[in-house]
Amino acid sequence: MDGRAFLDVARELVAGITEAHWRATVIHAYYALMLECRDALARWAVAIPPHQNVHSAVRLRFVYAADPDLKWLGYRLDDWSRHRNEASYNLMPLRQFATDTVAQRAITEVSDALALLDAIECDPVRRTAAIAAFPP
C-alpha cells in the first residue's frame, strides 16, 4: 500500500458533516504526506537515526535539508503534524474543526506537497541534487 492512499481516505472523509470527519481528514492527510516522505528517504538511502520517533525524524530530515523544496516539504510536515496532534489528542471543541475549512486545506496542501515530491522523484537531476542536500 502507498502512504498516499490515506489521502484518498481523507478525500472521502471531508465530505462528512461532523467534527470527527474533519479531524479524521486532517489525520489521514498528514499520514499520507509523512509516510510518502519516509518512503522517499528510504528509496534515496537517507538514513533515519535509530531510536528516534519516525515522525520527527522524517520532518527534521526535510526541514534541515539545504534544498528549498525539501525544506518546504518539511515545513508542511511540521504544520500538519501540529494539526494532526490537535485532531488526535485535544478532544475539546476546537475552532479549526468546527467546519471543514482546515480539512479542505489539508487535502489541498498535502496534494501539493505530494506533487512536489513526485516532481523531485521523477527528475533524475533534481532527485540527485535533493539527496545531496540532506545533512549527513
CSV table of C-alpha atoms in Angstrom, one decimal:
chain,number,residue,atom,x,y,z
A,1,MET,CA,0.0,0.0,0.0
A,2,ASP,CA,1.2,3.5,-0.7
A,3,GLY,CA,1.1,6.1,2.0
A,4,ARG,CA,-0.8,8.4,-0.3
A,5,ALA,CA,-3.8,6.0,-0.2
A,6,PHE,CA,-4.5,7.8,3.1
A,7,LEU,CA,-5.2,10.9,1.1
A,8,ASP,CA,-7.9,9.1,-0.8
A,9,VAL,CA,-9.5,8.3,2.6
A,10,ALA,CA,-9.1,11.9,3.7
A,11,ARG,CA,-10.9,13.0,0.5
A,12,GLU,CA,-13.8,10.7,1.4
A,13,LEU,CA,-14.0,11.8,5.0
A,14,VAL,CA,-14.0,15.5,4.2
A,15,ALA,CA,-17.5,15.1,2.7
A,16,GLY,CA,-18.7,14.1,6.2
A,17,ILE,CA,-20.7,16.6,8.2
A,18,THR,CA,-19.2,16.2,11.7
A,19,GLU,CA,-16.2,17.4,13.6
A,20,ALA,CA,-15.0,13.8,13.7
A,21,HIS,CA,-14.9,13.6,9.9
A,22,TRP,CA,-12.9,16.8,9.6
A,23,ARG,CA,-10.5,15.7,12.3
A,24,ALA,CA,-10.0,12.4,10.6
A,25,THR,CA,-9.5,14.1,7.3
A,26,VAL,CA,-6.5,16.1,8.8
A,27,ILE,CA,-5.1,12.9,10.5
A,28,HIS,CA,-5.2,10.9,7.3
A,29,ALA,CA,-3.9,13.7,5.1
A,30,TYR,CA,-0.9,14.1,7.4
A,31,TYR,CA,-0.2,10.4,7.4
A,32,ALA,CA,-0.2,10.4,3.6
A,33,LEU,CA,2.5,13.0,3.5
A,34,MET,CA,4.6,11.7,6.3
A,35,LEU,CA,4.6,8.1,5.0
A,36,GLU,CA,5.4,9.2,1.4
A,37,CYS,CA,8.3,11.4,2.7
A,38,ARG,CA,9.5,8.5,4.9
A,39,ASP,CA,9.4,6.1,1.9
A,40,ALA,CA,11.3,8.6,-0.3
A,41,LEU,CA,14.0,8.9,2.3
A,42,ALA,CA,14.3,5.1,2.3
A,43,ARG,CA,14.4,4.9,-1.6
A,44,TRP,CA,17.1,7.6,-1.5
A,45,ALA,CA,19.1,5.8,1.1
A,46,VAL,CA,18.9,8.8,3.5
A,47,ALA,CA,19.1,7.2,7.0
A,48,ILE,CA,16.8,8.0,9.8
A,49,PRO,CA,18.7,7.9,13.1
A,50,PRO,CA,17.8,4.7,15.1
A,51,HIS,CA,15.7,5.1,18.2
A,52,GLN,CA,14.2,8.4,17.0
A,53,ASN,CA,10.5,9.0,16.6
A,54,VAL,CA,9.8,8.4,12.9
A,55,HIS,CA,7.5,11.5,12.7
A,56,SER,CA,10.1,13.9,14.0
A,57,ALA,CA,13.0,12.2,12.2
A,58,VAL,CA,11.3,12.5,8.8
A,59,ARG,CA,10.2,16.0,9.4
A,60,LEU,CA,13.6,17.2,10.6
A,61,ARG,CA,15.4,15.5,7.7
A,62,PHE,CA,13.4,17.6,5.4
A,63,VAL,CA,13.5,20.8,7.4
A,64,TYR,CA,17.3,20.7,7.7
A,65,ALA,CA,17.9,19.9,4.1
A,66,ALA,CA,19.7,22.5,2.1
A,67,ASP,CA,17.3,22.3,-0.8
A,68,PRO,CA,14.4,24.8,-0.6
A,69,ASP,CA,11.8,22.4,-2.0
A,70,LEU,CA,12.8,19.8,0.6
A,71,LYS,CA,12.6,22.5,3.3
A,72,TRP,CA,9.1,23.4,2.1
A,73,LEU,CA,8.1,19.8,2.4
A,74,GLY,CA,9.5,19.7,5.9
A,75,TYR,CA,7.5,22.8,6.9
A,76,ARG,CA,4.3,21.2,5.5
A,77,LEU,CA,5.1,18.2,7.7
A,78,ASP,CA,5.6,20.4,10.7
A,79,ASP,CA,2.3,22.3,10.1
A,80,TRP,CA,0.2,19.2,9.5
A,81,SER,CA,1.9,17.3,12.4
A,82,ARG,CA,0.6,20.0,14.8
A,83,HIS,CA,-2.8,19.9,13.3
A,84,ARG,CA,-2.8,16.1,13.4
A,85,ASN,CA,-1.8,16.2,17.1
A,86,GLU,CA,-4.7,18.6,17.9
A,87,ALA,CA,-7.1,16.5,15.9
A,88,SER,CA,-6.0,13.2,17.6
A,89,TYR,CA,-5.4,14.3,21.2
A,90,ASN,CA,-7.2,17.5,22.0
A,91,LEU,CA,-10.8,16.5,22.2
A,92,MET,CA,-12.0,19.8,23.4
A,93,PRO,CA,-14.2,21.7,20.9
A,94,LEU,CA,-11.6,23.5,18.7
A,95,ARG,CA,-12.5,26.3,16.2
A,96,GLN,CA,-10.4,24.8,13.4
A,97,PHE,CA,-12.6,21.6,13.4
A,98,ALA,CA,-16.0,23.4,13.7
A,99,THR,CA,-16.2,23.5,9.9
A,100,ASP,CA,-14.4,21.7,7.0
A,101,THR,CA,-12.2,24.6,6.2
A,102,VAL,CA,-9.0,23.2,7.7
A,103,ALA,CA,-9.8,19.7,6.5
A,104,GLN,CA,-10.1,21.1,2.9
A,105,ARG,CA,-6.9,23.0,3.3
A,106,ALA,CA,-5.2,19.8,4.5
A,107,ILE,CA,-6.2,18.0,1.3
A,108,THR,CA,-5.0,20.8,-0.9
A,109,GLU,CA,-1.7,21.4,0.8
A,110,VAL,CA,-0.9,17.7,1.1
A,111,SER,CA,-1.8,17.2,-2.5
A,112,ASP,CA,0.5,20.0,-3.5
A,113,ALA,CA,3.3,18.6,-1.3
A,114,LEU,CA,2.9,15.1,-2.8
A,115,ALA,CA,3.0,16.6,-6.3
A,116,LEU,CA,6.3,18.3,-5.4
A,117,LEU,CA,7.7,15.1,-4.0
A,118,ASP,CA,6.7,13.3,-7.2
A,119,ALA,CA,8.3,16.1,-9.4
A,120,ILE,CA,11.6,15.6,-7.5
A,121,GLU,CA,11.4,11.9,-7.7
A,122,CYS,CA,10.7,11.8,-11.5
A,123,ASP,CA,13.6,14.2,-12.4
A,124,PRO,CA,16.9,12.3,-12.0
A,125,VAL,CA,19.0,15.6,-11.9
A,126,ARG,CA,16.6,17.1,-9.3
A,127,ARG,CA,16.5,13.9,-7.3
A,128,THR,CA,20.3,13.6,-7.2
A,129,ALA,CA,20.6,17.2,-6.0
A,130,ALA,CA,17.9,16.7,-3.4
A,131,ILE,CA,19.6,13.6,-2.0
A,132,ALA,CA,22.8,15.5,-1.8
A,133,ALA,CA,21.0,18.3,0.1
A,134,PHE,CA,20.3,16.2,3.2
A,135,PRO,CA,22.8,16.6,6.0
A,136,PRO,CA,24.8,13.5,6.9
